[in-house]
Coordinates of C-alpha atoms in Angstrom, one line a residue:
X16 CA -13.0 -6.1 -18.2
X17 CA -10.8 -4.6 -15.9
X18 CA -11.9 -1.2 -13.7
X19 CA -9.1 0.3 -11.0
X20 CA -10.6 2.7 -9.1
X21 CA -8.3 5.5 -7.1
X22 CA -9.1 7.4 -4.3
X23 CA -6.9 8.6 -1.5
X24 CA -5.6 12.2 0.2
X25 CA -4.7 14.6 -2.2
X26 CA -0.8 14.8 -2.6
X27 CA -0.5 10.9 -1.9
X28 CA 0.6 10.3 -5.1
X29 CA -2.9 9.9 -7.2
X30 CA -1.6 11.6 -10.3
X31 CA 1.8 9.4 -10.5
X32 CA -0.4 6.1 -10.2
X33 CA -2.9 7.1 -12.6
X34 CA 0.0 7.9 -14.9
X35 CA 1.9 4.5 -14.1
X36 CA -1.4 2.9 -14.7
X37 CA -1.4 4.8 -17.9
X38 CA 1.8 3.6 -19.0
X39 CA 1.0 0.0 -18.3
X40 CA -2.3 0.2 -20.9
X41 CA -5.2 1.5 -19.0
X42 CA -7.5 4.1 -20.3
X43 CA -6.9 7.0 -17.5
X44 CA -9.4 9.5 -16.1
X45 CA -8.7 11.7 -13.7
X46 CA -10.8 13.6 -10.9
X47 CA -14.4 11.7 -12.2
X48 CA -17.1 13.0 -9.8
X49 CA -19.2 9.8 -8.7
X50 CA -22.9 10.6 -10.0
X51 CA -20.3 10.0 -13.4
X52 CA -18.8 7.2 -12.7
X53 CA -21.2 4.8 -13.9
X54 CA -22.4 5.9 -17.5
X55 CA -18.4 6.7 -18.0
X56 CA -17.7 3.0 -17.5
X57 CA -20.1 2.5 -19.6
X58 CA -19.4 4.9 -22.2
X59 CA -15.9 3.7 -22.6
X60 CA -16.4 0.0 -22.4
X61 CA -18.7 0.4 -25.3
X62 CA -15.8 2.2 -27.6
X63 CA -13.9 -0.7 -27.1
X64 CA -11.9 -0.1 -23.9
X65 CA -11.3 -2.8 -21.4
X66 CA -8.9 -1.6 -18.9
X67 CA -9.6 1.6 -17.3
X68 CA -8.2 3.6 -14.4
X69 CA -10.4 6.0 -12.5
X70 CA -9.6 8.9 -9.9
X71 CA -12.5 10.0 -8.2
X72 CA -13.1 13.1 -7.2
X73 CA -14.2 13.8 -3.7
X74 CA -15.0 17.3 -3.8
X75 CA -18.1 17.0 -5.9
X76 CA -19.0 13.9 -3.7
X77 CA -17.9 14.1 0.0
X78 CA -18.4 10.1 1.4
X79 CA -19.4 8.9 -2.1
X80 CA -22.8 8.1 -1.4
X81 CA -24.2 5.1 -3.6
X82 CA -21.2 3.8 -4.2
X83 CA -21.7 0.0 -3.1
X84 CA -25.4 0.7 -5.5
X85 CA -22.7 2.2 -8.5
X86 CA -20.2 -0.6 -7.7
X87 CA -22.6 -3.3 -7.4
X88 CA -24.3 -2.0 -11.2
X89 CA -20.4 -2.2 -12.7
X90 CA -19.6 -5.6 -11.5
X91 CA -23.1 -6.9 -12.3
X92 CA -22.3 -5.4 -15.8
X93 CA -19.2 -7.5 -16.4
X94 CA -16.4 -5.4 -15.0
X95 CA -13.7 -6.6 -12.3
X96 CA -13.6 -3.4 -9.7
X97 CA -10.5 -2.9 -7.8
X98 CA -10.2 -0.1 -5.4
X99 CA -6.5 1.7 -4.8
X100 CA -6.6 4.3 -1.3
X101 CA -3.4 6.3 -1.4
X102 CA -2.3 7.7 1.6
X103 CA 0.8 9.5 3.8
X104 CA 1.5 10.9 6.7
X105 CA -0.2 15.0 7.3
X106 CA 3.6 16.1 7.8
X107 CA 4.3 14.4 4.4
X108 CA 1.5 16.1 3.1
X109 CA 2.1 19.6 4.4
X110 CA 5.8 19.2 3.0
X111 CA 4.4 18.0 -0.4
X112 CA 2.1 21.0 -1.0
X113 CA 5.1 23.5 0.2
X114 CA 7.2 22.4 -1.9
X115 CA 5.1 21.9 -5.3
X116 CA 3.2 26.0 -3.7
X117 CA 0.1 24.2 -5.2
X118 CA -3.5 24.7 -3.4
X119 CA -5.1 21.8 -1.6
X120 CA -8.4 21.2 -2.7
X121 CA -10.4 21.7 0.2
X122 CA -8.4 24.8 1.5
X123 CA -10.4 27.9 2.1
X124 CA -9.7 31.4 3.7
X125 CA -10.7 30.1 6.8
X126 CA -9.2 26.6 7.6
X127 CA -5.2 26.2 7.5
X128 CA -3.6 23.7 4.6
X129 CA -3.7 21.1 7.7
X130 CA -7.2 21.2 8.7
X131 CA -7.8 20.9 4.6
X132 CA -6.1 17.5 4.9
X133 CA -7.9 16.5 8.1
X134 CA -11.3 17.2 6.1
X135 CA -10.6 15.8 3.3
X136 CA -9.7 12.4 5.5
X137 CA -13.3 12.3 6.8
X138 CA -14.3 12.9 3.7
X139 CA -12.9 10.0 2.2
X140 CA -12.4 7.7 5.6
X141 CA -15.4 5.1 4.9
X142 CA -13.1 4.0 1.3
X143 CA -10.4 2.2 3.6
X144 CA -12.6 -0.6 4.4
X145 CA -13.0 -1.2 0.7
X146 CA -10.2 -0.4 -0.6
X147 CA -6.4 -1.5 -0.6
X148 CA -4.7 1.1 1.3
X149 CA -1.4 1.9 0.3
X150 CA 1.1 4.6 2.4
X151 CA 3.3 7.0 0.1
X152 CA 5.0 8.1 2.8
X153 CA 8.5 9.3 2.2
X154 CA 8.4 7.4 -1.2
X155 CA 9.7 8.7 -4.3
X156 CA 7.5 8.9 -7.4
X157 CA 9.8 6.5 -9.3
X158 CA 9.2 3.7 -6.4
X159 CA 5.1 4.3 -6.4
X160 CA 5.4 3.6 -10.3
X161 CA 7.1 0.1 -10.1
X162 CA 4.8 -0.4 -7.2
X163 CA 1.2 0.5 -8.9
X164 CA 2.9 -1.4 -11.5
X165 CA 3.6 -4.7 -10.2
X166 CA 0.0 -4.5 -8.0
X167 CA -2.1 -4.2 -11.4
X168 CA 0.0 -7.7 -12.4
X169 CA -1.5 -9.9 -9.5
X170 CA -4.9 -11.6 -10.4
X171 CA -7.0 -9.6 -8.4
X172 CA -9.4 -12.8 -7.5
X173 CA -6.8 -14.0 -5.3
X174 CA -5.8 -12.9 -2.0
X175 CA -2.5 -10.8 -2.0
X176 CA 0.2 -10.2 0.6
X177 CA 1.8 -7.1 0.8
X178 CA 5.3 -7.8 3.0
X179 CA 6.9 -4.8 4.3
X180 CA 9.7 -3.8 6.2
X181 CA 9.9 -0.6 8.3
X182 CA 11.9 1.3 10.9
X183 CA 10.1 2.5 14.1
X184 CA 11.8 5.9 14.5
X185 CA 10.3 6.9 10.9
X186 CA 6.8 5.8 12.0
X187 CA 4.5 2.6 11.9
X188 CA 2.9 2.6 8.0
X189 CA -0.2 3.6 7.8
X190 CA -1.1 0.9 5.3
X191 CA -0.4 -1.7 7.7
X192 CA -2.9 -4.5 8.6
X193 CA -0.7 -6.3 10.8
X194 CA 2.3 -5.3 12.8
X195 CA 4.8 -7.1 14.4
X196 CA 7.6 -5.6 16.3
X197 CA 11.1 -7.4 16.1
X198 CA 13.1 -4.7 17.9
X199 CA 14.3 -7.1 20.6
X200 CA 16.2 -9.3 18.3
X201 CA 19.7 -8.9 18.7
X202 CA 21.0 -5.8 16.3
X203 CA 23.4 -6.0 13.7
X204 CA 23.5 -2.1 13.7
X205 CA 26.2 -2.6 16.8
X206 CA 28.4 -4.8 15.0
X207 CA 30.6 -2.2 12.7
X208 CA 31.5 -4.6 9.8
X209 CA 27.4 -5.4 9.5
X210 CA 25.8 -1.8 9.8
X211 CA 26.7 -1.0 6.4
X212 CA 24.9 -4.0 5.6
X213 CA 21.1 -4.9 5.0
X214 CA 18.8 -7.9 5.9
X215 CA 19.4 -8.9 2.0
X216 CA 22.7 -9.5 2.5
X217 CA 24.4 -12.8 3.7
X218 CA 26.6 -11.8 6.9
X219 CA 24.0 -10.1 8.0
X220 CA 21.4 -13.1 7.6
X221 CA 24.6 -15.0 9.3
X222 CA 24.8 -13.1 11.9
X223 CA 20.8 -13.4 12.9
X224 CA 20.4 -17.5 12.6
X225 CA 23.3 -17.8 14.9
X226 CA 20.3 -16.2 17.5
X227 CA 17.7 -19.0 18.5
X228 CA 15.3 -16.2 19.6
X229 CA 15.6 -14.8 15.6
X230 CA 14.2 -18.6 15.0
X231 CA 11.5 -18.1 17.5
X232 CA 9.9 -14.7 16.0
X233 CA 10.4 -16.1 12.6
X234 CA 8.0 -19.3 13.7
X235 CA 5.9 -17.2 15.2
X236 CA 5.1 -14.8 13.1
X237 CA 4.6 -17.5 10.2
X238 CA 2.6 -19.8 12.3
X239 CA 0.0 -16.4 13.5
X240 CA -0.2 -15.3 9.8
X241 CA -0.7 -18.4 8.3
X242 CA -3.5 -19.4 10.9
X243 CA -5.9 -16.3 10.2
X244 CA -5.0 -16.2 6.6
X245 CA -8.3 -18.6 5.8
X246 CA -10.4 -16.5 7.8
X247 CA -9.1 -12.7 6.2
X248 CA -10.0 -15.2 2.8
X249 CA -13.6 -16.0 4.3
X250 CA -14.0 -12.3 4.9
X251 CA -13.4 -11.5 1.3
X252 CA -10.2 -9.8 1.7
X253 CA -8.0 -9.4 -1.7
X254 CA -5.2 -7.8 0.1
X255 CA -3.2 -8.5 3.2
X256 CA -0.4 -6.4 4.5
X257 CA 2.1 -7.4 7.0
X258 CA 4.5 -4.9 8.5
X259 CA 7.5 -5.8 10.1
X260 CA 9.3 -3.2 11.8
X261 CA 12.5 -2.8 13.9
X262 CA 14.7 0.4 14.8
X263 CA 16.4 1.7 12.1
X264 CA 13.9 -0.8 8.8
X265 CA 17.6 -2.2 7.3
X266 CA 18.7 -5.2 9.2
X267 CA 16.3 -7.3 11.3
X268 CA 13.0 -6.5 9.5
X269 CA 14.4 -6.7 6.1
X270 CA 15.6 -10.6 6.7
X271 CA 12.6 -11.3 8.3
X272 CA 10.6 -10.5 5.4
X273 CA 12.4 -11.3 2.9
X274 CA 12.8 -14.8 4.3
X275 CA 8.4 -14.8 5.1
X276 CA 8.1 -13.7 1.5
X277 CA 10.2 -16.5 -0.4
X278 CA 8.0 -19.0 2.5
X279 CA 4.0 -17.3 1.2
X280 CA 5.1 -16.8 -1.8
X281 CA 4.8 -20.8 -2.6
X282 CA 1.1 -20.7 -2.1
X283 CA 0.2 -17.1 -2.4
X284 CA 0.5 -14.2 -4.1
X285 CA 3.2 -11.9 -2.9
X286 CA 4.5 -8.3 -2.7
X287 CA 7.7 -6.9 -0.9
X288 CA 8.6 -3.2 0.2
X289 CA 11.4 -2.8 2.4
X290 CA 10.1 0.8 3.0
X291 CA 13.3 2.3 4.4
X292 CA 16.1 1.4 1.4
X293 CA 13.5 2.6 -1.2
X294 CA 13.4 -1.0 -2.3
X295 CA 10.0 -2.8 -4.0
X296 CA 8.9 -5.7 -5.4
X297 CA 11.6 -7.6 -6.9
X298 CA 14.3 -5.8 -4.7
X299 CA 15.8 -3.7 -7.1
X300 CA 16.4 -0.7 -6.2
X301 CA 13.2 2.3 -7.6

């Protein structure tokens, strides 16, 4: 019995998942205050229902109290718990709720729609350590569906690595456990038959292995990775993400991780996002 649990800052994108998640066969319930949660579960579980995907509500429970007792009850019950933490940057945020002129849940007559969001985070700040956070950033709602999509297809008893590619001048993601910097690898940006190019394509991937220093990072990074993996295991980590940034997210980062994907990928489970060509999962463009 599968249970996905959603909870993240409002405007991340927690309706589009729930509605991908819909789409792929869960039962979906949106905005379920915690004190609920529990005897909903259970409710539906006993009409038959075996997948289910659950937005919480943090208004009517600011920190979820109780809910390593409620989460502890569910599993003890039978049901595989997952936890999904949305997130994006406050400018993001403040650009999303412009546009869509909709109200931000915590807003009041007395705090601006940016101190609602920063609320809201402490609200909800203790569910990242639990939870696999995932940055919306600058992603359209058509990429976060083939994303949720492909994350509810891993086996969620095994330890997952999300590989992701990123350009410093848009900002480090926030979903990142592990950055690593590549900007001082030579740039096929400069080159003018290359920049139209990306790290997926094969002058470009020509053009870095000529570099011995492009070797060097690539060892590296693989031998640090691989070396703490066990221990992120022993810590009872399901997912892993690895963010691999350089200037512009199109040339160096992209061949790095796309060639530290295909590597992982033979003993673990494995997710791409190069974030900056609007590219997941199996590269095709979302």
């Amino acid at each position: 019995m599968d249970l996905l649990l959603i909870s993240g800052i409002s405007g991340s994108g927690k309706n589009v998942a729930l509605t991908a998640l819909e789409d792929s066969g869960y039962y979906a319930v949106s905005n379920l205050p915690l004190p609920l949660l529990k005897d909903t579960v259970s409710f539906l579980g006993n009409t038959g229902q075996t997948r289910l995907a659950i937005a919480l509500d943090a208004k009517t429970a600011p920190g979820f109290p109780q809910l390593d007792e409620t989460l502890g009850a569910l599993r003890q019950a039978g049901w595989s718990v997952r936890f999904l933490f949305l997130d994006a940057k406050t400018d993001t945020l403040v650009k999303r709720f412009s546009e869509t002129r909709r109200r931000h849940p915590f807003s009041t007559d007395e705090c601006t729609l940016t101190e609602a969001i920063e609320h809201e985070r402490q609200c909800v700040a203790g569910l990242r350590e639990i939870a696999f956070a995932f940055d919306t950033s600058d992603l359209p709602a058509a990429a976060l569906r083939s994303w949720i999509k492909e994350f509810v297809g891993v086996d969620a008893s095994r330890l997952s690595l999300l590989f992701e590619s990123f350009g410093f001048k848009h900002g480090v993601p926030l979903d990142a456990d592990l950055v690593f910097d590549v900007r001082c690898l030579p740039n096929p940006h400069y080159e003018p038959t290359l920049a139209p190019l990306t790290g997926r394509d094969a002058p470009v991937a020509a053009f870095l292995e000529a570099s011995p220093n492009v070797e060097r990072m690539f060892n590296d990074i693989y031998r640090f990775v691989s070396s703490w993996l066990p221990d992120y295991v022993r810590d009872n980590r399901n997912y892993l993400t690895i963010a691999i940034g350089c200037t512009g997210g199109r040339h160096r980062s992209v061949y790095l991780v796309e060639r530290l994907s295909a590597l992982f990928r033979q003993n673990y489970q494995v997710i791409t996002r190069h974030r900056e060509m609007g590219l997941t999962g199996s590269g095709k463009p979302t």
